[in-house]
Amino acid sequence: MSQLNLILMGPPGAGKGTQAERLTEDFGLPYYATGDLLRAAVREGTELGREAKKYMDAGDLVPDEVVIGMIVEALGTDEAEDGFLLDGFPRTVPQADALGRALEQLGRRLNGVLLIEAPDEEIERRISGRRVSENGRVYHVEFDPPKTEGVCDVDGSALIQRDDDKPETVRKRLAVYHEQTTPLIAYYEDLGLLHSFDGSPPPAQVYEHLRATVSTLRREDEA
Ligand code: AP5
């Protein structure tokens, strides 16, 4: 059975969520985004959500053991049996090691790590204009506006700005990315899994490159 086990990586606001929507639709992959899972826990007011919110609002990473537990649980489900797309995980070397161990135990391997890159100034512009629906559908007031201002095209819910999208929090998140997540670029490069993409062009153009690479990875896996 062919499996496509993929990671989407990149700085905050690089366009991971935007591209994930297209990838999951075209390739039928279950999608696990730690940021979305954590925000759902915050909305539901669970103990995990209350604890995670403190870190998220400060632009810090939630402790490794919390997110590792969430992802290991998701990968063990029937839904993820034929493949998955991870977004926002792993974000630290201990998380990447834990993912490697979990996949080994399941007798599986990663097919590729898709890194979307964008300069810090562009990221600040993008995040300041980002609006999201209750279900996590992503818009941008200028680059990708909804048909009706402030309303989600898909489910009609009101669009809001994320609590961690304030300029000072975005700068902190970028610093955390450079310090704690960029070591994973060399980590996956050494494993021969890294594929880098320029996230600066418009979303459709970025997607063409991603789609071509993922199609190749799938053909290689089926061969
Ligand atoms: P998370 O939700 O993962 O946030 P992030 O990585 O900071 O990424 P974003 O969701 O901000 O950006 P994106 O790359 O998806 O960009 P988007 O497509 O929306 O994490 C949030 C927090 O949760 C973390 O800070 C941490 O506290 C915690 N957390 C999560 N995972 C964790 C982990 N593994 N360990 C510990 N803690 C964890 O695009 C951005 C905007 O730009 C949108 O408005 C979009 O419309 C627009 N846009 C997208 N592409 C383009 C383009 N090509 N051109 C123009 N505009 C574009």
PDB file of N, CA and C in Angstrom, residues 91-192:
ATOM      1  N   ARG A  91       8.787  21.020  15.487  1.00  0.00           N
ATOM      2  CA  ARG A  91       9.283  22.399  15.543  1.00  0.00           C
ATOM      3  C   ARG A  91      10.568  22.491  16.343  1.00  0.00           C
ATOM      4  N   THR A  92      10.977  21.374  16.955  1.00  0.00           N
ATOM      5  CA  THR A  92      12.234  21.339  17.719  1.00  0.00           C
ATOM      6  C   THR A  92      12.895  19.998  17.423  1.00  0.00           C
ATOM      7  N   VAL A  93      14.191  19.906  17.731  1.00  0.00           N
ATOM      8  CA  VAL A  93      14.886  18.630  17.490  1.00  0.00           C
ATOM      9  C   VAL A  93      14.266  17.497  18.333  1.00  0.00           C
ATOM     10  N   PRO A  94      13.964  17.701  19.637  1.00  0.00           N
ATOM     11  CA  PRO A  94      13.320  16.599  20.370  1.00  0.00           C
ATOM     12  C   PRO A  94      11.997  16.152  19.738  1.00  0.00           C
ATOM     13  N   GLN A  95      11.248  17.100  19.171  1.00  0.00           N
ATOM     14  CA  GLN A  95       9.991  16.701  18.502  1.00  0.00           C
ATOM     15  C   GLN A  95      10.288  15.854  17.262  1.00  0.00           C
ATOM     16  N   ALA A  96      11.328  16.237  16.507  1.00  0.00           N
ATOM     17  CA  ALA A  96      11.672  15.479  15.294  1.00  0.00           C
ATOM     18  C   ALA A  96      12.157  14.075  15.678  1.00  0.00           C
ATOM     19  N   ASP A  97      12.939  13.979  16.745  1.00  0.00           N
ATOM     20  CA  ASP A  97      13.400  12.663  17.201  1.00  0.00           C
ATOM     21  C   ASP A  97      12.206  11.800  17.612  1.00  0.00           C
ATOM     22  N   ALA A  98      11.270  12.415  18.340  1.00  0.00           N
ATOM     23  CA  ALA A  98      10.095  11.655  18.808  1.00  0.00           C
ATOM     24  C   ALA A  98       9.258  11.180  17.622  1.00  0.00           C
ATOM     25  N   LEU A  99       9.122  12.022  16.597  1.00  0.00           N
ATOM     26  CA  LEU A  99       8.367  11.622  15.411  1.00  0.00           C
ATOM     27  C   LEU A  99       9.057  10.439  14.723  1.00  0.00           C
ATOM     28  N   GLY A 100      10.383  10.524  14.604  1.00  0.00           N
ATOM     29  CA  GLY A 100      11.142   9.438  13.985  1.00  0.00           C
ATOM     30  C   GLY A 100      10.904   8.119  14.722  1.00  0.00           C
ATOM     31  N   ARG A 101      10.936   8.184  16.052  1.00  0.00           N
ATOM     32  CA  ARG A 101      10.739   6.952  16.843  1.00  0.00           C
ATOM     33  C   ARG A 101       9.317   6.410  16.659  1.00  0.00           C
ATOM     34  N   ALA A 102       8.343   7.325  16.668  1.00  0.00           N
ATOM     35  CA  ALA A 102       6.938   6.881  16.543  1.00  0.00           C
ATOM     36  C   ALA A 102       6.719   6.216  15.181  1.00  0.00           C
ATOM     37  N   LEU A 103       7.302   6.789  14.128  1.00  0.00           N
ATOM     38  CA  LEU A 103       7.106   6.203  12.794  1.00  0.00           C
ATOM     39  C   LEU A 103       7.800   4.849  12.703  1.00  0.00           C
ATOM     40  N   GLU A 104       8.971   4.767  13.308  1.00  0.00           N
ATOM     41  CA  GLU A 104       9.701   3.492  13.288  1.00  0.00           C
ATOM     42  C   GLU A 104       8.862   2.406  13.949  1.00  0.00           C
ATOM     43  N   GLN A 105       8.247   2.762  15.073  1.00  0.00           N
ATOM     44  CA  GLN A 105       7.405   1.770  15.774  1.00  0.00           C
ATOM     45  C   GLN A 105       6.213   1.339  14.923  1.00  0.00           C
ATOM     46  N   LEU A 106       5.759   2.251  14.065  1.00  0.00           N
ATOM     47  CA  LEU A 106       4.623   1.911  13.203  1.00  0.00           C
ATOM     48  C   LEU A 106       5.103   1.267  11.895  1.00  0.00           C
ATOM     49  N   GLY A 107       6.435   1.111  11.747  1.00  0.00           N
ATOM     50  CA  GLY A 107       6.993   0.515  10.532  1.00  0.00           C
ATOM     51  C   GLY A 107       6.835   1.425   9.327  1.00  0.00           C
ATOM     52  N   ARG A 108       6.911   2.739   9.572  1.00  0.00           N
ATOM     53  CA  ARG A 108       6.701   3.694   8.480  1.00  0.00           C
ATOM     54  C   ARG A 108       7.876   4.639   8.379  1.00  0.00           C
ATOM     55  N   ARG A 109       7.908   5.413   7.287  1.00  0.00           N
ATOM     56  CA  ARG A 109       8.981   6.386   7.132  1.00  0.00           C
ATOM     57  C   ARG A 109       8.409   7.653   6.510  1.00  0.00           C
ATOM     58  N   LEU A 110       9.155   8.755   6.665  1.00  0.00           N
ATOM     59  CA  LEU A 110       8.744  10.005   6.031  1.00  0.00           C
ATOM     60  C   LEU A 110       9.100   9.951   4.546  1.00  0.00           C
ATOM     61  N   ASN A 111       8.225  10.522   3.701  1.00  0.00           N
ATOM     62  CA  ASN A 111       8.547  10.619   2.278  1.00  0.00           C
ATOM     63  C   ASN A 111       9.216  11.946   1.947  1.00  0.00           C
ATOM     64  N   GLY A 112       8.867  13.001   2.686  1.00  0.00           N
ATOM     65  CA  GLY A 112       9.473  14.289   2.363  1.00  0.00           C
ATOM     66  C   GLY A 112       9.094  15.368   3.363  1.00  0.00           C
ATOM     67  N   VAL A 113       9.947  16.389   3.418  1.00  0.00           N
ATOM     68  CA  VAL A 113       9.707  17.568   4.252  1.00  0.00           C
ATOM     69  C   VAL A 113       9.659  18.764   3.305  1.00  0.00           C
ATOM     70  N   LEU A 114       8.520  19.458   3.295  1.00  0.00           N
ATOM     71  CA  LEU A 114       8.318  20.562   2.352  1.00  0.00           C
ATOM     72  C   LEU A 114       8.514  21.870   3.116  1.00  0.00           C
ATOM     73  N   LEU A 115       9.590  22.570   2.800  1.00  0.00           N
ATOM     74  CA  LEU A 115       9.924  23.807   3.518  1.00  0.00           C
ATOM     75  C   LEU A 115       9.511  25.007   2.672  1.00  0.00           C
ATOM     76  N   ILE A 116       8.573  25.827   3.192  1.00  0.00           N
ATOM     77  CA  ILE A 116       8.165  27.047   2.480  1.00  0.00           C
ATOM     78  C   ILE A 116       8.877  28.222   3.142  1.00  0.00           C
ATOM     79  N   GLU A 117       9.641  28.961   2.343  1.00  0.00           N
ATOM     80  CA  GLU A 117      10.427  30.058   2.924  1.00  0.00           C
ATOM     81  C   GLU A 117       9.869  31.411   2.482  1.00  0.00           C
ATOM     82  N   ALA A 118       9.979  32.403   3.371  1.00  0.00           N
ATOM     83  CA  ALA A 118       9.590  33.771   3.020  1.00  0.00           C
ATOM     84  C   ALA A 118      10.351  34.722   3.940  1.00  0.00           C
ATOM     85  N   PRO A 119      10.747  35.904   3.408  1.00  0.00           N
ATOM     86  CA  PRO A 119      11.511  36.834   4.243  1.00  0.00           C
ATOM     87  C   PRO A 119      10.672  37.413   5.391  1.00  0.00           C
ATOM     88  N   ASP A 120      11.348  37.781   6.490  1.00  0.00           N
ATOM     89  CA  ASP A 120      10.661  38.272   7.689  1.00  0.00           C
ATOM     90  C   ASP A 120       9.734  39.464   7.410  1.00  0.00           C
ATOM     91  N   GLU A 121      10.153  40.421   6.554  1.00  0.00           N
ATOM     92  CA  GLU A 121       9.326  41.619   6.300  1.00  0.00           C
ATOM     93  C   GLU A 121       8.010  41.216   5.633  1.00  0.00           C
ATOM     94  N   GLU A 122       8.104  40.267   4.698  1.00  0.00           N
ATOM     95  CA  GLU A 122       6.909  39.789   3.993  1.00  0.00           C
ATOM     96  C   GLU A 122       5.956  39.107   4.989  1.00  0.00           C
ATOM     97  N   ILE A 123       6.541  38.359   5.906  1.00  0.00           N
ATOM     98  CA  ILE A 123       5.749  37.644   6.908  1.00  0.00           C
ATOM     99  C   ILE A 123       4.967  38.620   7.782  1.00  0.00           C
ATOM    100  N   GLU A 124       5.617  39.689   8.197  1.00  0.00           N
ATOM    101  CA  GLU A 124       4.925  40.661   9.059  1.00  0.00           C
ATOM    102  C   GLU A 124       3.735  41.279   8.306  1.00  0.00           C
ATOM    103  N   ARG A 125       3.933  41.535   6.981  1.00  0.00           N
ATOM    104  CA  ARG A 125       2.857  42.108   6.168  1.00  0.00           C
ATOM    105  C   ARG A 125       1.677  41.126   6.060  1.00  0.00           C
ATOM    106  N   ARG A 126       2.051  39.870   5.847  1.00  0.00           N
ATOM    107  CA  ARG A 126       1.007  38.855   5.666  1.00  0.00           C
ATOM    108  C   ARG A 126       0.221  38.633   6.941  1.00  0.00           C
ATOM    109  N   ILE A 127       0.938  38.520   8.053  1.00  0.00           N
ATOM    110  CA  ILE A 127       0.231  38.169   9.285  1.00  0.00           C
ATOM    111  C   ILE A 127      -0.651  39.318   9.764  1.00  0.00           C
ATOM    112  N   SER A 128      -0.209  40.556   9.523  1.00  0.00           N
ATOM    113  CA  SER A 128      -1.027  41.685   9.986  1.00  0.00           C
ATOM    114  C   SER A 128      -2.363  41.717   9.243  1.00  0.00           C
ATOM    115  N   GLY A 129      -2.411  41.176   8.015  1.00  0.00           N
ATOM    116  CA  GLY A 129      -3.671  41.203   7.246  1.00  0.00           C
ATOM    117  C   GLY A 129      -4.418  39.878   7.291  1.00  0.00           C
ATOM    118  N   ARG A 130      -3.922  38.937   8.059  1.00  0.00           N
ATOM    119  CA  ARG A 130      -4.576  37.616   8.072  1.00  0.00           C
ATOM    120  C   ARG A 130      -5.876  37.644   8.875  1.00  0.00           C
ATOM    121  N   ARG A 131      -6.897  36.977   8.359  1.00  0.00           N
ATOM    122  CA  ARG A 131      -8.156  36.786   9.083  1.00  0.00           C
ATOM    123  C   ARG A 131      -8.502  35.304   8.949  1.00  0.00           C
ATOM    124  N   VAL A 132      -9.051  34.727  10.005  1.00  0.00           N
ATOM    125  CA  VAL A 132      -9.374  33.299   9.965  1.00  0.00           C
ATOM    126  C   VAL A 132     -10.824  33.056  10.380  1.00  0.00           C
ATOM    127  N   SER A 133     -11.387  31.956   9.829  1.00  0.00           N
ATOM    128  CA  SER A 133     -12.754  31.583  10.214  1.00  0.00           C
ATOM    129  C   SER A 133     -12.678  30.698  11.447  1.00  0.00           C
ATOM    130  N   GLU A 134     -13.829  30.390  12.004  1.00  0.00           N
ATOM    131  CA  GLU A 134     -13.916  29.515  13.173  1.00  0.00           C
ATOM    132  C   GLU A 134     -13.263  28.166  12.895  1.00  0.00           C
ATOM    133  N   ASN A 135     -13.389  27.686  11.635  1.00  0.00           N
ATOM    134  CA  ASN A 135     -12.834  26.370  11.287  1.00  0.00           C
ATOM    135  C   ASN A 135     -11.397  26.436  10.796  1.00  0.00           C
ATOM    136  N   GLY A 136     -10.805  27.609  10.890  1.00  0.00           N
ATOM    137  CA  GLY A 136      -9.390  27.714  10.520  1.00  0.00           C
ATOM    138  C   GLY A 136      -9.144  28.039   9.055  1.00  0.00           C
ATOM    139  N   ARG A 137     -10.202  28.330   8.262  1.00  0.00           N
ATOM    140  CA  ARG A 137      -9.996  28.729   6.860  1.00  0.00           C
ATOM    141  C   ARG A 137      -9.288  30.075   6.880  1.00  0.00           C
ATOM    142  N   VAL A 138      -8.214  30.217   6.065  1.00  0.00           N
ATOM    143  CA  VAL A 138      -7.354  31.402   6.134  1.00  0.00           C
ATOM    144  C   VAL A 138      -7.636  32.389   5.000  1.00  0.00           C
ATOM    145  N   TYR A 139      -7.705  33.675   5.327  1.00  0.00           N
ATOM    146  CA  TYR A 139      -7.873  34.745   4.326  1.00  0.00           C
ATOM    147  C   TYR A 139      -6.823  35.820   4.573  1.00  0.00           C
ATOM    148  N   HIS A 140      -6.736  36.754   3.618  1.00  0.00           N
ATOM    149  CA  HIS A 140      -5.902  37.940   3.824  1.00  0.00           C
ATOM    150  C   HIS A 140      -6.691  39.128   3.295  1.00  0.00           C
ATOM    151  N   VAL A 141      -6.750  40.221   4.067  1.00  0.00           N
ATOM    152  CA  VAL A 141      -7.604  41.347   3.674  1.00  0.00           C
ATOM    153  C   VAL A 141      -7.243  41.882   2.290  1.00  0.00           C
ATOM    154  N   GLU A 142      -5.977  41.764   1.912  1.00  0.00           N
ATOM    155  CA  GLU A 142      -5.550  42.312   0.634  1.00  0.00           C
ATOM    156  C   GLU A 142      -5.267  41.211  -0.408  1.00  0.00           C
ATOM    157  N   PHE A 143      -4.508  40.159   0.013  1.00  0.00           N
ATOM    158  CA  PHE A 143      -4.040  39.158  -0.960  1.00  0.00           C
ATOM    159  C   PHE A 143      -5.044  38.048  -1.239  1.00  0.00           C
ATOM    160  N   ASP A 144      -5.957  37.790  -0.310  1.00  0.00           N
ATOM    161  CA  ASP A 144      -6.910  36.698  -0.493  1.00  0.00           C
ATOM    162  C   ASP A 144      -8.188  37.017   0.286  1.00  0.00           C
ATOM    163  N   PRO A 145      -8.894  38.100  -0.138  1.00  0.00           N
ATOM    164  CA  PRO A 145     -10.061  38.528   0.651  1.00  0.00           C
ATOM    165  C   PRO A 145     -11.261  37.599   0.448  1.00  0.00           C
ATOM    166  N   PRO A 146     -12.145  37.510   1.456  1.00  0.00           N
ATOM    167  CA  PRO A 146     -13.377  36.740   1.265  1.00  0.00           C
ATOM    168  C   PRO A 146     -14.313  37.513   0.336  1.00  0.00           C
ATOM    169  N   LYS A 147     -15.359  36.827  -0.166  1.00  0.00           N
ATOM    170  CA  LYS A 147     -16.298  37.517  -1.087  1.00  0.00           C
ATOM    171  C   LYS A 147     -17.018  38.651  -0.346  1.00  0.00           C
ATOM    172  N   THR A 148     -17.430  38.387   0.910  1.00  0.00           N
ATOM    173  CA  THR A 148     -18.060  39.430   1.732  1.00  0.00           C
ATOM    174  C   THR A 148     -17.118  39.743   2.882  1.00  0.00           C
ATOM    175  N   GLU A 149     -16.816  41.022   3.062  1.00  0.00           N
ATOM    176  CA  GLU A 149     -15.842  41.404   4.087  1.00  0.00           C
ATOM    177  C   GLU A 149     -16.211  40.841   5.465  1.00  0.00           C
ATOM    178  N   GLY A 150     -15.247  40.203   6.099  1.00  0.00           N
ATOM    179  CA  GLY A 150     -15.449  39.742   7.483  1.00  0.00           C
ATOM    180  C   GLY A 150     -16.242  38.451   7.625  1.00  0.00           C
ATOM    181  N   VAL A 151     -16.590  37.805   6.484  1.00  0.00           N
ATOM    182  CA  VAL A 151     -17.413  36.585   6.560  1.00  0.00           C
ATOM    183  C   VAL A 151     -16.744  35.460   5.761  1.00  0.00           C
ATOM    184  N   CYS A 152     -16.716  34.247   6.350  1.00  0.00           N
ATOM    185  CA  CYS A 152     -16.085  33.111   5.666  1.00  0.00           C
ATOM    186  C   CYS A 152     -16.918  32.664   4.467  1.00  0.00           C
ATOM    187  N   ASP A 153     -16.270  32.489   3.304  1.00  0.00           N
ATOM    188  CA  ASP A 153     -16.965  32.040   2.087  1.00  0.00           C
ATOM    189  C   ASP A 153     -17.558  30.649   2.269  1.00  0.00           C
ATOM    190  N   VAL A 154     -16.885  29.811   3.078  1.00  0.00           N
ATOM    191  CA  VAL A 154     -17.270  28.402   3.155  1.00  0.00           C
ATOM    192  C   VAL A 154     -18.373  28.156   4.175  1.00  0.00           C
ATOM    193  N   ASP A 155     -18.198  28.678   5.418  1.00  0.00           N
ATOM    194  CA  ASP A 155     -19.206  28.336   6.435  1.00  0.00           C
ATOM    195  C   ASP A 155     -19.977  29.549   6.978  1.00  0.00           C
ATOM    196  N   GLY A 156     -19.719  30.749   6.425  1.00  0.00           N
ATOM    197  CA  GLY A 156     -20.486  31.934   6.826  1.00  0.00           C
ATOM    198  C   GLY A 156     -20.143  32.479   8.206  1.00  0.00           C
ATOM    199  N   SER A 157     -19.120  31.891   8.876  1.00  0.00           N
ATOM    200  CA  SER A 157     -18.779  32.382  10.228  1.00  0.00           C
ATOM    201  C   SER A 157     -18.029  33.713  10.129  1.00  0.00           C
ATOM    202  N   ALA A 158     -18.032  34.454  11.253  1.00  0.00           N
ATOM    203  CA  ALA A 158     -17.335  35.745  11.271  1.00  0.00           C
ATOM    204  C   ALA A 158     -15.825  35.516  11.258  1.00  0.00           C
ATOM    205  N   LEU A 159     -15.111  36.322  10.479  1.00  0.00           N
ATOM    206  CA  LEU A 159     -13.650  36.184  10.441  1.00  0.00           C
ATOM    207  C   LEU A 159     -13.036  36.990  11.574  1.00  0.00           C
ATOM    208  N   ILE A 160     -12.009  36.433  12.178  1.00  0.00           N
ATOM    209  CA  ILE A 160     -11.362  37.117  13.299  1.00  0.00           C
ATOM    210  C   ILE A 160      -9.843  37.162  13.088  1.00  0.00           C
ATOM    211  N   GLN A 161      -9.194  37.976  13.917  1.00  0.00           N
ATOM    212  CA  GLN A 161      -7.731  38.033  13.901  1.00  0.00           C
ATOM    213  C   GLN A 161      -7.239  37.140  15.054  1.00  0.00           C
ATOM    214  N   ARG A 162      -6.230  36.314  14.802  1.00  0.00           N
ATOM    215  CA  ARG A 162      -5.730  35.433  15.866  1.00  0.00           C
ATOM    216  C   ARG A 162      -5.103  36.244  16.999  1.00  0.00           C
ATOM    217  N   ASP A 163      -5.235  35.731  18.239  1.00  0.00           N
ATOM    218  CA  ASP A 163      -4.686  36.444  19.401  1.00  0.00           C
ATOM    219  C   ASP A 163      -3.175  36.611  19.298  1.00  0.00           C
ATOM    220  N   ASP A 164      -2.509  35.659  18.620  1.00  0.00           N
ATOM    221  CA  ASP A 164      -1.035  35.742  18.551  1.00  0.00           C
ATOM    222  C   ASP A 164      -0.561  36.463  17.286  1.00  0.00           C
ATOM    223  N   ASP A 165      -1.454  37.175  16.604  1.00  0.00           N
ATOM    224  CA  ASP A 165      -1.056  37.897  15.390  1.00  0.00           C
ATOM    225  C   ASP A 165      -0.744  39.375  15.631  1.00  0.00           C
ATOM    226  N   LYS A 166      -0.600  39.779  16.895  1.00  0.00           N
ATOM    227  CA  LYS A 166      -0.193  41.171  17.175  1.00  0.00           C
ATOM    228  C   LYS A 166       1.268  41.327  16.764  1.00  0.00           C
ATOM    229  N   PRO A 167       1.655  42.521  16.252  1.00  0.00           N
ATOM    230  CA  PRO A 167       3.023  42.681  15.735  1.00  0.00           C
ATOM    231  C   PRO A 167       4.121  42.222  16.698  1.00  0.00           C
ATOM    232  N   GLU A 168       4.001  42.559  18.009  1.00  0.00           N
ATOM    233  CA  GLU A 168       5.107  42.196  18.918  1.00  0.00           C
ATOM    234  C   GLU A 168       5.166  40.683  19.121  1.00  0.00           C
ATOM    235  N   THR A 169       4.000  40.013  19.081  1.00  0.00           N
ATOM    236  CA  THR A 169       3.987  38.549  19.241  1.00  0.00           C
ATOM    237  C   THR A 169       4.536  37.890  17.974  1.00  0.00           C
ATOM    238  N   VAL A 170       4.238  38.475  16.827  1.00  0.00           N
ATOM    239  CA  VAL A 170       4.746  37.914  15.568  1.00  0.00           C
ATOM    240  C   VAL A 170       6.274  37.979  15.551  1.00  0.00           C
ATOM    241  N   ARG A 171       6.818  39.105  16.015  1.00  0.00           N
ATOM    242  CA  ARG A 171       8.284  39.221  16.057  1.00  0.00           C
ATOM    243  C   ARG A 171       8.879  38.167  16.983  1.00  0.00           C
ATOM    244  N   LYS A 172       8.222  37.896  18.097  1.00  0.00           N
ATOM    245  CA  LYS A 172       8.694  36.864  19.025  1.00  0.00           C
ATOM    246  C   LYS A 172       8.611  35.480  18.364  1.00  0.00           C
ATOM    247  N   ARG A 173       7.511  35.221  17.670  1.00  0.00           N
ATOM    248  CA  ARG A 173       7.348  33.907  17.017  1.00  0.00           C
ATOM    249  C   ARG A 173       8.421  33.701  15.954  1.00  0.00           C
ATOM    250  N   LEU A 174       8.746  34.774  15.247  1.00  0.00           N
ATOM    251  CA  LEU A 174       9.802  34.660  14.232  1.00  0.00           C
ATOM    252  C   LEU A 174      11.150  34.350  14.888  1.00  0.00           C
ATOM    253  N   ALA A 175      11.435  35.025  16.015  1.00  0.00           N
ATOM    254  CA  ALA A 175      12.701  34.784  16.710  1.00  0.00           C
ATOM    255  C   ALA A 175      12.764  33.332  17.202  1.00  0.00           C
ATOM    256  N   VAL A 176      11.634  32.842  17.728  1.00  0.00           N
ATOM    257  CA  VAL A 176      11.577  31.451  18.207  1.00  0.00           C
ATOM    258  C   VAL A 176      11.797  30.490  17.032  1.00  0.00           C
ATOM    259  N   TYR A 177      11.203  30.820  15.888  1.00  0.00           N
ATOM    260  CA  TYR A 177      11.394  29.969  14.700  1.00  0.00           C
ATOM    261  C   TYR A 177      12.876  29.904  14.330  1.00  0.00           C
ATOM    262  N   HIS A 178      13.515  31.071  14.260  1.00  0.00           N
ATOM    263  CA  HIS A 178      14.922  31.086  13.839  1.00  0.00           C
ATOM    264  C   HIS A 178      15.796  30.318  14.829  1.00  0.00           C
ATOM    265  N   GLU A 179      15.459  30.431  16.105  1.00  0.00           N
ATOM    266  CA  GLU A 179      16.307  29.801  17.119  1.00  0.00           C
ATOM    267  C   GLU A 179      16.037  28.291  17.266  1.00  0.00           C
ATOM    268  N   GLN A 180      14.752  27.931  17.348  1.00  0.00           N
ATOM    269  CA  GLN A 180      14.442  26.537  17.722  1.00  0.00           C
ATOM    270  C   GLN A 180      14.052  25.635  16.559  1.00  0.00           C
ATOM    271  N   THR A 181      13.533  26.212  15.479  1.00  0.00           N
ATOM    272  CA  THR A 181      13.036  25.351  14.385  1.00  0.00           C
ATOM    273  C   THR A 181      14.010  25.256  13.214  1.00  0.00           C
ATOM    274  N   THR A 182      14.767  26.326  12.932  1.00  0.00           N
ATOM    275  CA  THR A 182      15.659  26.236  11.760  1.00  0.00           C
ATOM    276  C   THR A 182      16.715  25.117  11.860  1.00  0.00           C
ATOM    277  N   PRO A 183      17.119  24.670  13.070  1.00  0.00           N
ATOM    278  CA  PRO A 183      18.034  23.517  13.081  1.00  0.00           C
ATOM    279  C   PRO A 183      17.453  22.270  12.382  1.00  0.00           C
ATOM    280  N   LEU A 184      16.134  22.234  12.249  1.00  0.00           N
ATOM    281  CA  LEU A 184      15.523  21.076  11.583  1.00  0.00           C
ATOM    282  C   LEU A 184      15.774  21.078  10.074  1.00  0.00           C
ATOM    283  N   ILE A 185      16.160  22.233   9.531  1.00  0.00           N
ATOM    284  CA  ILE A 185      16.438  22.282   8.086  1.00  0.00           C
ATOM    285  C   ILE A 185      17.638  21.373   7.795  1.00  0.00           C
ATOM    286  N   ALA A 186      18.722  21.543   8.563  1.00  0.00           N
ATOM    287  CA  ALA A 186      19.902  20.687   8.372  1.00  0.00           C
ATOM    288  C   ALA A 186      19.586  19.238   8.753  1.00  0.00           C
ATOM    289  N   TYR A 187      18.773  19.077   9.779  1.00  0.00           N
ATOM    290  CA  TYR A 187      18.389  17.733  10.278  1.00  0.00           C
ATOM    291  C   TYR A 187      17.770  16.927   9.131  1.00  0.00           C
ATOM    292  N   TYR A 188      16.795  17.539   8.434  1.00  0.00           N
ATOM    293  CA  TYR A 188      16.111  16.785   7.378  1.00  0.00           C
ATOM    294  C   TYR A 188      16.906  16.790   6.066  1.00  0.00           C
ATOM    295  N   GLU A 189      17.733  17.804   5.897  1.00  0.00           N
ATOM    296  CA  GLU A 189      18.605  17.820   4.719  1.00  0.00           C
ATOM    297  C   GLU A 189      19.562  16.615   4.808  1.00  0.00           C
ATOM    298  N   ASP A 190      20.126  16.398   6.004  1.00  0.00           N
ATOM    299  CA  ASP A 190      21.046  15.275   6.204  1.00  0.00           C
ATOM    300  C   ASP A 190      20.365  13.935   5.946  1.00  0.00           C
ATOM    301  N   LEU A 191      19.063  13.885   6.180  1.00  0.00           N
ATOM    302  CA  LEU A 191      18.331  12.626   5.935  1.00  0.00           C
ATOM    303  C   LEU A 191      17.877  12.519   4.468  1.00  0.00           C
ATOM    304  N   GLY A 192      18.212  13.550   3.668  1.00  0.00           N
ATOM    305  CA  GLY A 192      17.857  13.534   2.244  1.00  0.00           C
ATOM    306  C   GLY A 192      16.366  13.727   2.008  1.00  0.00           C
TER     307      GLY A 192
END
